[in-house]
Coordinates of C-alpha atoms in Angstrom, one line a residue:
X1 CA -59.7 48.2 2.3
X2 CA -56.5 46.8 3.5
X3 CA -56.3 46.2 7.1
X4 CA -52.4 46.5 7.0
X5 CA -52.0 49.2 4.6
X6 CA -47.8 48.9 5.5
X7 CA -45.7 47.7 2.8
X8 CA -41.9 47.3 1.8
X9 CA -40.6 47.7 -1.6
X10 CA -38.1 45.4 -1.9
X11 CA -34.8 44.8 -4.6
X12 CA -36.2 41.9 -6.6
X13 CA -32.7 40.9 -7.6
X14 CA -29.2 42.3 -6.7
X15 CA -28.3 45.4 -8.4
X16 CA -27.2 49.1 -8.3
X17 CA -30.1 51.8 -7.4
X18 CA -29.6 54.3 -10.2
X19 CA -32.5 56.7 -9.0
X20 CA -34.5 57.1 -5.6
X21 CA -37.6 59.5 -6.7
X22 CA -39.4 60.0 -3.0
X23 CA -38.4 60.9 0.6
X24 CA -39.7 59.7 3.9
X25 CA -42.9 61.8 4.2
X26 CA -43.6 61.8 1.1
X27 CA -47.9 60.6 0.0
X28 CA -48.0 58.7 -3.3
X29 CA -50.9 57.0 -5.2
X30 CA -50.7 53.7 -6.4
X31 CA -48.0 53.3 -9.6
X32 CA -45.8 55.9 -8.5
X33 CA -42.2 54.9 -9.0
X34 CA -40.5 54.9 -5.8
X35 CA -37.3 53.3 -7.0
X36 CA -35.3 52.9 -10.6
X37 CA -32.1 50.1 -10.1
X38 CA -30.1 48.5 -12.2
X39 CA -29.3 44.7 -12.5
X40 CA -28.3 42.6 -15.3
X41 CA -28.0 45.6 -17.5
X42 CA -31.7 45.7 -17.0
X43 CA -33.1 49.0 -15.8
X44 CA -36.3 47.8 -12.9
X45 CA -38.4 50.0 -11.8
X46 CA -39.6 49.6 -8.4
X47 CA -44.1 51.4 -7.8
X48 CA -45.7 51.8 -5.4
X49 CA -48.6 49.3 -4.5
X50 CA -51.5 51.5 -3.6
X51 CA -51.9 54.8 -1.9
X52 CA -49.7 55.3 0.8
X53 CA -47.0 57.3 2.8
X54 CA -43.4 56.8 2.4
X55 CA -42.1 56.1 6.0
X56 CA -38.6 55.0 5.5
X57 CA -35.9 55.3 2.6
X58 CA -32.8 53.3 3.0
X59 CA -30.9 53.6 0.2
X60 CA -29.4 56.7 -2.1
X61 CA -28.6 56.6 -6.1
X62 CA -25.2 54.5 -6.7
X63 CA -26.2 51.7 -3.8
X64 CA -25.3 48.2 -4.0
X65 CA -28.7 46.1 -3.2
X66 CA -28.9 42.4 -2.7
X67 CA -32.2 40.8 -3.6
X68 CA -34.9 41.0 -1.0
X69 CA -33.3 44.3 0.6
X70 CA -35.5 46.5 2.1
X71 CA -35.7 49.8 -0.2
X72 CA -38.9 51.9 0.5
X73 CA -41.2 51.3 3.6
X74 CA -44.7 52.8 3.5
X75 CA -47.1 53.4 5.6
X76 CA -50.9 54.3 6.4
X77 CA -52.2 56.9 3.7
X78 CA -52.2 60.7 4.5

C-alpha cells in the first residue's frame, strides 16, 4: 500500500482539454480516464493511477493547459 495515496494528474504537454469525465467527489479505480486533451492534433488521455477519490478539478472542456498544469487532484480512497 501506498503511504501517500494523493496524486495530481497533470497536462503532459500544452494543449486544449476537450473532455473532463469526473467531478470532485467522485471514487475511481485504477485506469479510469479522468481527462481527454488535445495537443499537437494528438488526442491524450489523462487515467487515473490507482484507486482513489477525485478531490479537486480545475479545469472544464475548451481549457487552455500548459504542460505540467495541475488537472485532477486525488485523494485517499473511499
Amino acid at each position: 500500500a501506498d503511504s501517500d495515496p494523493s496524486a495530481v494528474a497533470e497536462a503532459p504537454m500544452p494543449g486544449t482539454v476537450l473532455e473532463v469525465r469526473v467531478s470532485a467527489g467522485d471514487p475511481v479505480q485504477e485506469g479510469d480516464v479522468l481527462v481527454v486533451m488535445e495537443s499537437m492534433k494528438m488526442e491524450l488521455t489523462l487515467t487515473a493511477p490507482a484507486e482513489a477519490r477525485v478531490q479537486e478539478v480545475h479545469v472544464t472542456a475548451s481549457d487552455g493547459v500548459k504542460q505540467g498544469q495541475a488537472l485532477i487532484e486525488l485523494g485517499a480512497a473511499p
